[in-house]
Coordinates of N, CA and C in Angstrom, one line a residue:
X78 N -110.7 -89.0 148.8 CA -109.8 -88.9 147.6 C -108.7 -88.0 147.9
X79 N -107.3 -88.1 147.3 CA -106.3 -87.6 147.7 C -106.5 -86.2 146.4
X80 N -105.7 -85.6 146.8 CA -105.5 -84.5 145.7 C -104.0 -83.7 145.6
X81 N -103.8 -83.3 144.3 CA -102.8 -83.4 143.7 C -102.8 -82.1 143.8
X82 N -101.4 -81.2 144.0 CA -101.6 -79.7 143.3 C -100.0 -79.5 142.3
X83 N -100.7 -79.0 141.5 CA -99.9 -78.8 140.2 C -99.1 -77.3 140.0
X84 N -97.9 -77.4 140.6 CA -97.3 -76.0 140.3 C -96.4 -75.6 139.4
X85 N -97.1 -74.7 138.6 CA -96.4 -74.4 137.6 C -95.4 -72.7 137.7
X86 N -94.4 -72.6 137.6 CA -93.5 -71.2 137.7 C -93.4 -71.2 135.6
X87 N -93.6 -69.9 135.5 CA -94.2 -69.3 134.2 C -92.9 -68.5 134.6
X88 N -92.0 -68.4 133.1 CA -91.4 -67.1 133.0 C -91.4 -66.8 131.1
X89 N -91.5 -65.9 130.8 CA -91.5 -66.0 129.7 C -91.6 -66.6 128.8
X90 N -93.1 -67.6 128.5 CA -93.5 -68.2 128.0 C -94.9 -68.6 127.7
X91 N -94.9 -67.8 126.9 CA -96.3 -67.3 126.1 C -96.4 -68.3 125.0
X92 N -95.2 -69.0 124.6 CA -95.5 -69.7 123.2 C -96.1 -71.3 124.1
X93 N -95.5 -71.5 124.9 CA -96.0 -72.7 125.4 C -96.6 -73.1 126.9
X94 N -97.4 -71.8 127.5 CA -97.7 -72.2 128.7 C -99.3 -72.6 128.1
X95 N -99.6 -72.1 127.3 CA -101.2 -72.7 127.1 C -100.9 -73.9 126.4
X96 N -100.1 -74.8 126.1 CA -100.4 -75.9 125.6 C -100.1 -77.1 127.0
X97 N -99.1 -76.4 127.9 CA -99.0 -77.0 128.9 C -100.1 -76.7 130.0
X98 N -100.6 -75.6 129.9 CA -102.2 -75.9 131.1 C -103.3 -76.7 130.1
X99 N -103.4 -77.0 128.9 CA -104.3 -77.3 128.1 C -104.4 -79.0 128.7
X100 N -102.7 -79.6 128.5 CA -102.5 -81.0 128.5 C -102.6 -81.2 130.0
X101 N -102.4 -79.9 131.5 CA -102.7 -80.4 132.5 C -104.4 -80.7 133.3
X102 N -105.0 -79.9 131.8 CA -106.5 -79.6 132.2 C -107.1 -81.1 131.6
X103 N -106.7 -81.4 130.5 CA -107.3 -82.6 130.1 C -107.0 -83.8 130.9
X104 N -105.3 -83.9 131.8 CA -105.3 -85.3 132.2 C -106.0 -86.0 133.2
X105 N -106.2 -86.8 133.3 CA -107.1 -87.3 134.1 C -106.3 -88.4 135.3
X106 N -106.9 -88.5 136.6 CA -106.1 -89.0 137.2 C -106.9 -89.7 138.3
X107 N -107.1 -90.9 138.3 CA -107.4 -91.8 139.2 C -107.5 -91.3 140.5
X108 N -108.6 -91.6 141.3 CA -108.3 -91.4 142.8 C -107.5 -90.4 143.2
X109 N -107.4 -89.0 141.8 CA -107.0 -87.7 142.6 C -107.7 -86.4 142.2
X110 N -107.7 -86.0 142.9 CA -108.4 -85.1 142.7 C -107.0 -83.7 142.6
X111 N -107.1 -82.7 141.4 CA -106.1 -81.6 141.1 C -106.6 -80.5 140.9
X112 N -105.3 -79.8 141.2 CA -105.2 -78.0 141.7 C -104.2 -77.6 140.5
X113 N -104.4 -76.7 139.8 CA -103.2 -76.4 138.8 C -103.1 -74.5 139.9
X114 N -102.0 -74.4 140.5 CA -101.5 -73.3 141.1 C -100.0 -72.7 139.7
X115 N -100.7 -71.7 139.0 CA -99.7 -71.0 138.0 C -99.4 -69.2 138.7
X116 N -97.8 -69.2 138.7 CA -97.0 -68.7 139.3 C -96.4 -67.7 137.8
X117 N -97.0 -66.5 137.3 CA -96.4 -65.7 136.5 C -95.1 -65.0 137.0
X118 N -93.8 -65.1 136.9 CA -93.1 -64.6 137.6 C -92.0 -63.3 136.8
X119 N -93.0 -62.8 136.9 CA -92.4 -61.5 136.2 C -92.1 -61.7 135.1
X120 N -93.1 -62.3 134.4 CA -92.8 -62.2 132.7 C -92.7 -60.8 132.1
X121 N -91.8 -60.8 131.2 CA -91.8 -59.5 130.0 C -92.4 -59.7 128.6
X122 N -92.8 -61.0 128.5 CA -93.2 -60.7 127.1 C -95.2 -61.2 127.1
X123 N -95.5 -62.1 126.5 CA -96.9 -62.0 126.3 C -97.6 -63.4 127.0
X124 N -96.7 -63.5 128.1 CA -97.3 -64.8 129.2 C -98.5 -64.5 130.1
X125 N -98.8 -63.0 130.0 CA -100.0 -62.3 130.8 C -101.1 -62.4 130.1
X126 N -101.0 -62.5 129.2 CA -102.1 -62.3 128.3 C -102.4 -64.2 127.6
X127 N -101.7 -64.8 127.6 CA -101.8 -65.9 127.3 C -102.6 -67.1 128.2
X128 N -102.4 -66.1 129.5 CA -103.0 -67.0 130.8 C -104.1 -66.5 131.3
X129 N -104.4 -65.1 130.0 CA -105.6 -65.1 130.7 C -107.2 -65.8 130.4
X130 N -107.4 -66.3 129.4 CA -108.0 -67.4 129.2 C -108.6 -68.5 130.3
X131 N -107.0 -68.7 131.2 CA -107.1 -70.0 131.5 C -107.8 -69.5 133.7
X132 N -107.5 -68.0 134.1 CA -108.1 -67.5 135.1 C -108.8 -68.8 136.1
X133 N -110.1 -69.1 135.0 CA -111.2 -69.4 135.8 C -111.1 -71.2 136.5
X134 N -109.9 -71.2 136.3 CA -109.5 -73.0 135.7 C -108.1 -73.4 136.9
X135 N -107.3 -71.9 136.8 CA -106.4 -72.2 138.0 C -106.7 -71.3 139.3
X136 N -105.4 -71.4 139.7 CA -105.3 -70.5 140.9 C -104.2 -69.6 140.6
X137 N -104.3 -68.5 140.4 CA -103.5 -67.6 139.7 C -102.7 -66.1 140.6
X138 N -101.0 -66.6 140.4 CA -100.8 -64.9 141.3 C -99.7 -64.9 140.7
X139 N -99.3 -63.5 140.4 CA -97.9 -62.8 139.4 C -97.3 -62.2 140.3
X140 N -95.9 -62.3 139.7 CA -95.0 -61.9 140.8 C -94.7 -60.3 140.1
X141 N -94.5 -59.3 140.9 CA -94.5 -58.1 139.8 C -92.8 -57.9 139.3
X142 N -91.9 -58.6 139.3 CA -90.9 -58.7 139.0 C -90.2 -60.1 139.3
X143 N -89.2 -60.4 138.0 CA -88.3 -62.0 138.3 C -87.6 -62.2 139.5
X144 N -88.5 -63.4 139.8 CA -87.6 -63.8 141.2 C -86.9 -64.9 141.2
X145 N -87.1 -65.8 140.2 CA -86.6 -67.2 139.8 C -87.7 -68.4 140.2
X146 N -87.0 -69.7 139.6 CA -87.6 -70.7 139.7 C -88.1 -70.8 141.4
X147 N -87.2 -71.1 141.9 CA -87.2 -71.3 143.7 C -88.4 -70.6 144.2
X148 N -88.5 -69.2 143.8 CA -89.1 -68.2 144.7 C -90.9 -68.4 144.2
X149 N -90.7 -69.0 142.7 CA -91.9 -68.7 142.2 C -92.8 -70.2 142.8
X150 N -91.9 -71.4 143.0 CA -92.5 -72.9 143.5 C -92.7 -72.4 144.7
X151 N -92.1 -71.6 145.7 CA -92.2 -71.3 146.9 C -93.7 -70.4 146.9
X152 N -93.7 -69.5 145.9 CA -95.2 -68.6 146.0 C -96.3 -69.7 146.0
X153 N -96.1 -70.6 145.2 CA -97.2 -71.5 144.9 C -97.3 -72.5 145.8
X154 N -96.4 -73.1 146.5 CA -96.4 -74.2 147.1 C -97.7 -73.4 148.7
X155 N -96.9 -72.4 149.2 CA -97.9 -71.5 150.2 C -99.1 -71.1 150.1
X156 N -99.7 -71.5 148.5 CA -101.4 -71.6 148.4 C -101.7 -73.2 148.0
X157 N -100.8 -73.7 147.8 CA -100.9 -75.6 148.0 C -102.2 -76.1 148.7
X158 N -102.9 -76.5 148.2 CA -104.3 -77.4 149.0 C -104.1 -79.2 149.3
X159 N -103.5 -79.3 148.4 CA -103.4 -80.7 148.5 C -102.0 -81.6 149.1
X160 N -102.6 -83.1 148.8 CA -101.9 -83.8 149.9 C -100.4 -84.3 149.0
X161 N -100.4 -83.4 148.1 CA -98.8 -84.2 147.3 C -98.8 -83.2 146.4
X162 N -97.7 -82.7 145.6 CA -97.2 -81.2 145.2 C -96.4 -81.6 144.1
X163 N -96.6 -81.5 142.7 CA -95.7 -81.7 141.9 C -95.2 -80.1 140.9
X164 N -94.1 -80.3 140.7 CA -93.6 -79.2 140.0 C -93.4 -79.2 138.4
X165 N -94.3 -78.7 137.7 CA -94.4 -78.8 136.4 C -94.0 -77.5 135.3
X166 N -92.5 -77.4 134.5 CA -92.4 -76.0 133.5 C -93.1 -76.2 132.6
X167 N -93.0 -75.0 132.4 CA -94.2 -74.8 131.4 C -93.7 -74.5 130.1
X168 N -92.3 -75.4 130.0 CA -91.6 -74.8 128.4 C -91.6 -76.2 127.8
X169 N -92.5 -77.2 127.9 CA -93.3 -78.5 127.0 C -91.9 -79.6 127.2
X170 N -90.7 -79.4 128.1 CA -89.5 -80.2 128.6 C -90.2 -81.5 129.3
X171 N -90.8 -81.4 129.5 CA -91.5 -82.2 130.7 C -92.7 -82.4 130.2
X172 N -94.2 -83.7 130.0 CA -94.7 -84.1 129.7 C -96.0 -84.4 130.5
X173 N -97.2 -84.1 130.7 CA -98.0 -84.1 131.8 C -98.4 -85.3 131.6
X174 N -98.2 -86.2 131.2 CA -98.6 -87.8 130.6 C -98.3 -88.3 131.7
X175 N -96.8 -88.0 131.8 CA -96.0 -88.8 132.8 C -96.2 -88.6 134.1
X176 N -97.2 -88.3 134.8 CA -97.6 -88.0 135.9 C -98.1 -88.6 137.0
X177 N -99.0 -89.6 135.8 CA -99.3 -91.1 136.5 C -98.0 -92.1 137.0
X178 N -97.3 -91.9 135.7 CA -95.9 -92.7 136.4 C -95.8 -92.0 138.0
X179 N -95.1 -91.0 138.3 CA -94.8 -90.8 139.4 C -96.1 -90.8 140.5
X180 N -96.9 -90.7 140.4 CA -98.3 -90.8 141.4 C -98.1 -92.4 141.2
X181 N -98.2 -93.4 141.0 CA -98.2 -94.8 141.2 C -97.0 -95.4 142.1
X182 N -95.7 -94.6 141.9 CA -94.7 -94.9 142.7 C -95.2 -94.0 143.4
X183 N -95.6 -93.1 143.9 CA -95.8 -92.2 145.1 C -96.8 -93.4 145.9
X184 N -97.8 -93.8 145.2 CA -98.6 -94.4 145.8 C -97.9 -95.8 146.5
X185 N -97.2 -96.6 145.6 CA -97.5 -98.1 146.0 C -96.3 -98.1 147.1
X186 N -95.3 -97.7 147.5 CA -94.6 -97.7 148.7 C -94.8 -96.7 149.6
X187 N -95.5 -95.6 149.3 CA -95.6 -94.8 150.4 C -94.0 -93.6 150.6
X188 N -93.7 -93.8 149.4 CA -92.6 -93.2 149.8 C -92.8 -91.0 150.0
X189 N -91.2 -91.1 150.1 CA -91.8 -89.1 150.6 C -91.6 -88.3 149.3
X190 N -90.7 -88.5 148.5 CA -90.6 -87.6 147.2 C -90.4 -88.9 145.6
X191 N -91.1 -88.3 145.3 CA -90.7 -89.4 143.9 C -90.1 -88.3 142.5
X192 N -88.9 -88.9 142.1 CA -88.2 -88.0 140.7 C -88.5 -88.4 139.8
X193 N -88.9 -87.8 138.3 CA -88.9 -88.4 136.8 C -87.4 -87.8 136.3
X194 N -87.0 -89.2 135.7 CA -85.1 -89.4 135.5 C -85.6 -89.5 133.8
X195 N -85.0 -88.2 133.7 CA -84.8 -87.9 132.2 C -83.4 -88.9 131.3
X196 N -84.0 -89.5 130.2 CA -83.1 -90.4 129.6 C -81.6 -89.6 129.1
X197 N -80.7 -90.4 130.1 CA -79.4 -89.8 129.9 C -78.7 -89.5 128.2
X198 N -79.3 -90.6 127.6 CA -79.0 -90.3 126.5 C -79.3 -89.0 125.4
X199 N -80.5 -88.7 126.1 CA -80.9 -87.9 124.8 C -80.7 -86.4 125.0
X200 N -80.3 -86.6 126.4 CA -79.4 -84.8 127.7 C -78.2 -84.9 126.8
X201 N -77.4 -86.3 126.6 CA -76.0 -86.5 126.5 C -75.9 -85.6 124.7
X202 N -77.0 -86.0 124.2 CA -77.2 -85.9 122.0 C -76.9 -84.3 122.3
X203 N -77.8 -83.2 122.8 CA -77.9 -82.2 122.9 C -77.6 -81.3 124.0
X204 N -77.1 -81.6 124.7 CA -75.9 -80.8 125.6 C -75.4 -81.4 126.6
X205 N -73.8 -82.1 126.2 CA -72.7 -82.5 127.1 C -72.3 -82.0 128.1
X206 N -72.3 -81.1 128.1 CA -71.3 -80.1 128.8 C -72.4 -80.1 130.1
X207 N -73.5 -79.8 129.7 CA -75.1 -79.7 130.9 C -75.0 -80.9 131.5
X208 N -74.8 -82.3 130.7 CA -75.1 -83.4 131.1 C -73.7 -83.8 132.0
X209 N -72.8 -83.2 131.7 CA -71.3 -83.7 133.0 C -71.7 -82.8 134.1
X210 N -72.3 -81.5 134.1 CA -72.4 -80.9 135.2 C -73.5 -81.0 136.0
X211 N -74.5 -82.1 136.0 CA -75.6 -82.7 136.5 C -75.5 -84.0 136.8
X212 N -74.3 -84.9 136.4 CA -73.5 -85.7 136.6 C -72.7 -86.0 137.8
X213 N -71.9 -84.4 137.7 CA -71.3 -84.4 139.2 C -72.2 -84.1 140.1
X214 N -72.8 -82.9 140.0 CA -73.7 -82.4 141.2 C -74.9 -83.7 141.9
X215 N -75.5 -84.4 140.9 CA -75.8 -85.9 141.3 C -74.9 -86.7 142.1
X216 N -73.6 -87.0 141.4 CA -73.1 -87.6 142.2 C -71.9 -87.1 143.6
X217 N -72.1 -85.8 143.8 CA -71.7 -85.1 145.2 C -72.5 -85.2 146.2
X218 N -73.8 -85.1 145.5 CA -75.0 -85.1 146.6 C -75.0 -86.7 146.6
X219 N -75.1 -88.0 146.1 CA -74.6 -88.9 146.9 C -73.5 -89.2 147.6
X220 N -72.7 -88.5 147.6 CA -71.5 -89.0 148.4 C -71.8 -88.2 149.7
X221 N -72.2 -87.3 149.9 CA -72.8 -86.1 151.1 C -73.9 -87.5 152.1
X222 N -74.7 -88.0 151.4 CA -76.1 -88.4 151.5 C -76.5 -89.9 151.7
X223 N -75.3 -90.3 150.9 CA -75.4 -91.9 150.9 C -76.1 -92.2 150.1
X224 N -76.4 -91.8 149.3 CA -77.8 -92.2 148.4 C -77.0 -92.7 147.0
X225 N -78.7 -93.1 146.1 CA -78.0 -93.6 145.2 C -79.1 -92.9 143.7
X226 N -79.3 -91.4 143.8 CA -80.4 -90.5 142.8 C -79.3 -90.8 141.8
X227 N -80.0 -90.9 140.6 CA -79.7 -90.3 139.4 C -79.9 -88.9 138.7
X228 N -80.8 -88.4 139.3 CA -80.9 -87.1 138.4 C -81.4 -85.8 139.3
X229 N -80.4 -85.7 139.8 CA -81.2 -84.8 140.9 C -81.7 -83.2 140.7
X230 N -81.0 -82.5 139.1 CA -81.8 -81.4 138.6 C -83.1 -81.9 137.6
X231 N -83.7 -82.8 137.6 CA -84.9 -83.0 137.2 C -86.0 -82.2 137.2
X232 N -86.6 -81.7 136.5 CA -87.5 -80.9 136.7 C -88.9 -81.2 137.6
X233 N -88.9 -82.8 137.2 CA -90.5 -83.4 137.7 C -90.2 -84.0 139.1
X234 N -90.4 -83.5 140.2 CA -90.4 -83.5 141.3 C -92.0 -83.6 141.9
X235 N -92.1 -85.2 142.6 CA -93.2 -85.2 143.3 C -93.2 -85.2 145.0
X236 N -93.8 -84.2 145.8 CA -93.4 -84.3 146.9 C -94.4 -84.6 148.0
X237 N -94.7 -85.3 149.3 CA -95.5 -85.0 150.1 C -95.8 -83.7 150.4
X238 N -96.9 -83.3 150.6 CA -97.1 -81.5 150.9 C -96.1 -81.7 151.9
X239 N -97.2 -82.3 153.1 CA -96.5 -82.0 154.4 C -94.7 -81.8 154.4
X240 N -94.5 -83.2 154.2 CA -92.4 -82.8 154.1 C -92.3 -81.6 153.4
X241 N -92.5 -81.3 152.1 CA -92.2 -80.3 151.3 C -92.4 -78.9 152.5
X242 N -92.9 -79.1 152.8 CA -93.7 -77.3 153.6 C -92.6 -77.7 155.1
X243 N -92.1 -78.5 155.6 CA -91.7 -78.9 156.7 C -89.9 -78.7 156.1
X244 N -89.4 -78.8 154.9 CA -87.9 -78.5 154.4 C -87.5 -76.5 154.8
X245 N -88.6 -76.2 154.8 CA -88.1 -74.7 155.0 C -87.5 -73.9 154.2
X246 N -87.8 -74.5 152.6 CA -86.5 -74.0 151.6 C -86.5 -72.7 151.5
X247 N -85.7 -72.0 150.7 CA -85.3 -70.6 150.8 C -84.7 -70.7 149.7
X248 N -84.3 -71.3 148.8 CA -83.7 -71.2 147.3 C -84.3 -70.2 146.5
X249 N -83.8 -69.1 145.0 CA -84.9 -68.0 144.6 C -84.7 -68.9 143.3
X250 N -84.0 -69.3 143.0 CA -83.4 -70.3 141.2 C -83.1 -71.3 141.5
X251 N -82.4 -71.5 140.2 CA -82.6 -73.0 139.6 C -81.6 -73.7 140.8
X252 N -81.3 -73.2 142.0 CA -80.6 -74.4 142.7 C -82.1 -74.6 143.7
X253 N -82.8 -74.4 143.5 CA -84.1 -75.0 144.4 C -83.8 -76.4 144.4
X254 N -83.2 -76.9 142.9 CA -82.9 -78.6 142.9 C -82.5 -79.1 143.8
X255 N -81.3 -78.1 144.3 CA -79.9 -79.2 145.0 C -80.6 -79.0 146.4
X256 N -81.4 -77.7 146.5 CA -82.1 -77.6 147.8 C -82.7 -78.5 148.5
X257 N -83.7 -78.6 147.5 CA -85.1 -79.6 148.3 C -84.3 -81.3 148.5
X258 N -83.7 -81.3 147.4 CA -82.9 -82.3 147.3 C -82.0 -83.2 148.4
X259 N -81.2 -82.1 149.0 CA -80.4 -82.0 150.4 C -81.3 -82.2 151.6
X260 N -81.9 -81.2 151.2 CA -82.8 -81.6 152.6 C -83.9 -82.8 152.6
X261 N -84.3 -83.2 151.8 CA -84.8 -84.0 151.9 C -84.2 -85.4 152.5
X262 N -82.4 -85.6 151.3 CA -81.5 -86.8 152.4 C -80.8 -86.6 153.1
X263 N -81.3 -85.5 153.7 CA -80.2 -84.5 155.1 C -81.8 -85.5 156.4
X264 N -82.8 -85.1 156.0 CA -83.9 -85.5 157.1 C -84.1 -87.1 156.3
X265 N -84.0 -87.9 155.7 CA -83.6 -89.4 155.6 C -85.3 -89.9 155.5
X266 N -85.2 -88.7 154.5 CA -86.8 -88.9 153.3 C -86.4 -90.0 152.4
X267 N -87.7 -90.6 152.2 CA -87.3 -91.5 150.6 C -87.2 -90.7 149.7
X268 N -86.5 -91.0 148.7 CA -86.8 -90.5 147.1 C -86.9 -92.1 146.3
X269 N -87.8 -92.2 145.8 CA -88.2 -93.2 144.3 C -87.7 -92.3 143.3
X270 N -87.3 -93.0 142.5 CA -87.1 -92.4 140.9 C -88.2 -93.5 139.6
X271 N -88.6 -92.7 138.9 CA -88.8 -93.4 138.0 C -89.0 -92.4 136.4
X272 N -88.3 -93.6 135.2 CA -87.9 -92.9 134.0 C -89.2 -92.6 133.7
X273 N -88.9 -91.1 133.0 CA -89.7 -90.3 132.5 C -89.6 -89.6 131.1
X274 N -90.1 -89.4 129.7 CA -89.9 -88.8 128.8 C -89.3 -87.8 129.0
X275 N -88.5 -86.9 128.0 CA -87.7 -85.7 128.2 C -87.9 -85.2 126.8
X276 N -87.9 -83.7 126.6 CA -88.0 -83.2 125.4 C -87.0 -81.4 125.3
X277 N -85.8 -81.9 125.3 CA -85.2 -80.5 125.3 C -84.8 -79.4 124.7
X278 N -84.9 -78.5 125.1 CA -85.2 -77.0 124.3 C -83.4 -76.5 124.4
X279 N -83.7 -76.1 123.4 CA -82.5 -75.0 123.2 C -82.3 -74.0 123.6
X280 N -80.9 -73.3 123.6 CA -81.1 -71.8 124.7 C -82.1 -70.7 123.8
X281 N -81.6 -71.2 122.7 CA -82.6 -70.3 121.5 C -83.9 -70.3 121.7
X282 N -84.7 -71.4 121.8 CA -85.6 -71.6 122.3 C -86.6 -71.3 123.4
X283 N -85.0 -70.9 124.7 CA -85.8 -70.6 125.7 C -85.2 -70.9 127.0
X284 N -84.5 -72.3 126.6 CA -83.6 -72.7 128.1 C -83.1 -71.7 128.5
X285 N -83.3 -71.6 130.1 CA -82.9 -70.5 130.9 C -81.8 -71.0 132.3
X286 N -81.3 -72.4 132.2 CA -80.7 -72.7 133.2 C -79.2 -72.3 132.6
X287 N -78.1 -71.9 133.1 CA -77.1 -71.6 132.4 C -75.9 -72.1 133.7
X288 N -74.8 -72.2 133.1 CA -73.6 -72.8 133.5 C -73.3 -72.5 135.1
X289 N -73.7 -71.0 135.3 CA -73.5 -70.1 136.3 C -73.9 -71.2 137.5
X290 N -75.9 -71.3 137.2 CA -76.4 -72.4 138.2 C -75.9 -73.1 138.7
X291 N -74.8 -74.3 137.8 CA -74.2 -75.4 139.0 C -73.6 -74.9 139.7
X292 N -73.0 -74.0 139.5 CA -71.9 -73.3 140.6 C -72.6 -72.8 141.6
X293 N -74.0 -71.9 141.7 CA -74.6 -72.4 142.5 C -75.5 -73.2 143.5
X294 N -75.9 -73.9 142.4 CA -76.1 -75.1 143.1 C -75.1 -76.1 144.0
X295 N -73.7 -76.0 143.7 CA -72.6 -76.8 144.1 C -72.6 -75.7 145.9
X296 N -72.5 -74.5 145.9 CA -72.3 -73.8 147.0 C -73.4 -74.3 147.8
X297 N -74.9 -74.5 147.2 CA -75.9 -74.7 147.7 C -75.5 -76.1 148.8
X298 N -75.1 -76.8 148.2 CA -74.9 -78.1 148.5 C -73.7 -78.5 149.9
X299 N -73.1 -77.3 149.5 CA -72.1 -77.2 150.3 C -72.7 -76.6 152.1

């Protein structure tokens, strides 16, 4: 049986990481066998105490100050057990339903990374401005690449361990995207895409990617 590990980077989110380890403990998954690896990354408010409950269930290590998205998939991916690595937030954006979708494309061609492509439309209802600058950054990294991704800051990222651990990344934030991304059609990995539910938060809420990022990520790329 193959097995799955589930990495989740926690920052400040106590209101919704227990509904998202709840929905990753219930799913069930065919011919895989899963690791949920949760990454506290220097939370300040009541995400310590929210997870602790869930101890006995994951694999658990806190970072003692914010390092970013990048640094915290990176802590987790290096206690990784299994044979394929997906990256899961824990602010309810992303859906653990959808998981089968990308494990079935993982499965039936064999490919090396498979993306869940968030419906452009409903990015486009509630922030334009996010949605042209994930627009270009998608489409630079095709023209770099030859490729033909749609969404390449996606959050749902499924990867072979081995490639994943073989890319070398070093990203600490939110440009981990454009990272893993690059290198993956820099070394002439597959990527599969397949649509995925999307449910998006407001900055009020919580969103923590900000304008600054693409400009990161664009250098990243460069």
């Amino acid at each position: 049986m193959n097995k799955l590990s589930i990495l989740v980077p926690a920052y400040n989110e106590a209101k919704t990481i227990g509904i998202v380890l709840d929905a990753l403990t219930r799913l069930t998954l065919p011919d895989w066998e899963k690791e949920i690896i949760v990454v506290n990354d220097g939370s300040t408010d009541d995400t310590e105490a929210a997870l602790a409950p869930y101890h006995s269930s994951i694999t658990y290590i806190r970072h003692p100050a914010n390092a970013g998205k990048g640094a915290a998939v990176r802590t987790a991916t290096a206690l990784a057990t299994g044979d394929a690595i997906i990256i899961q937030d824990a602010d309810l954006e992303y859906s653990p339903e959808d998981i089968p979708l990308l494990l079935a494309a993982f499965a039936e061609d064999g490919e090396h990374a498979v993306y869940g492509v968030r419906d452009q439309r409903i990015l486009h209802s509630t922030r334009p401005h996010y949605v042209a600058g994930v627009k270009l950054l998608t489409a630079l990294a095709n023209t770099c690449f030859h490729s033909r991704l749609s969404d390449i800051y996606t959050g749902y990222k499924l990867v072979r361990a081995d490639v994943l651990r073989e890319l070398d990344l070093t990203s600490a934030g939110f440009e981990y995207e454009m990272e893993i991304t690059a290198r993956l059609l820099k070394r002439g990995h597959r990527i599969a895409e397949v649509p995925i539910s999307y449910t998006p938060r407001t900055f009020r809420e919580g969103k923590k990617i900000r304008p600054r990022d693409g400009i990161i990520g664009l250098a990243t790329l460069a």
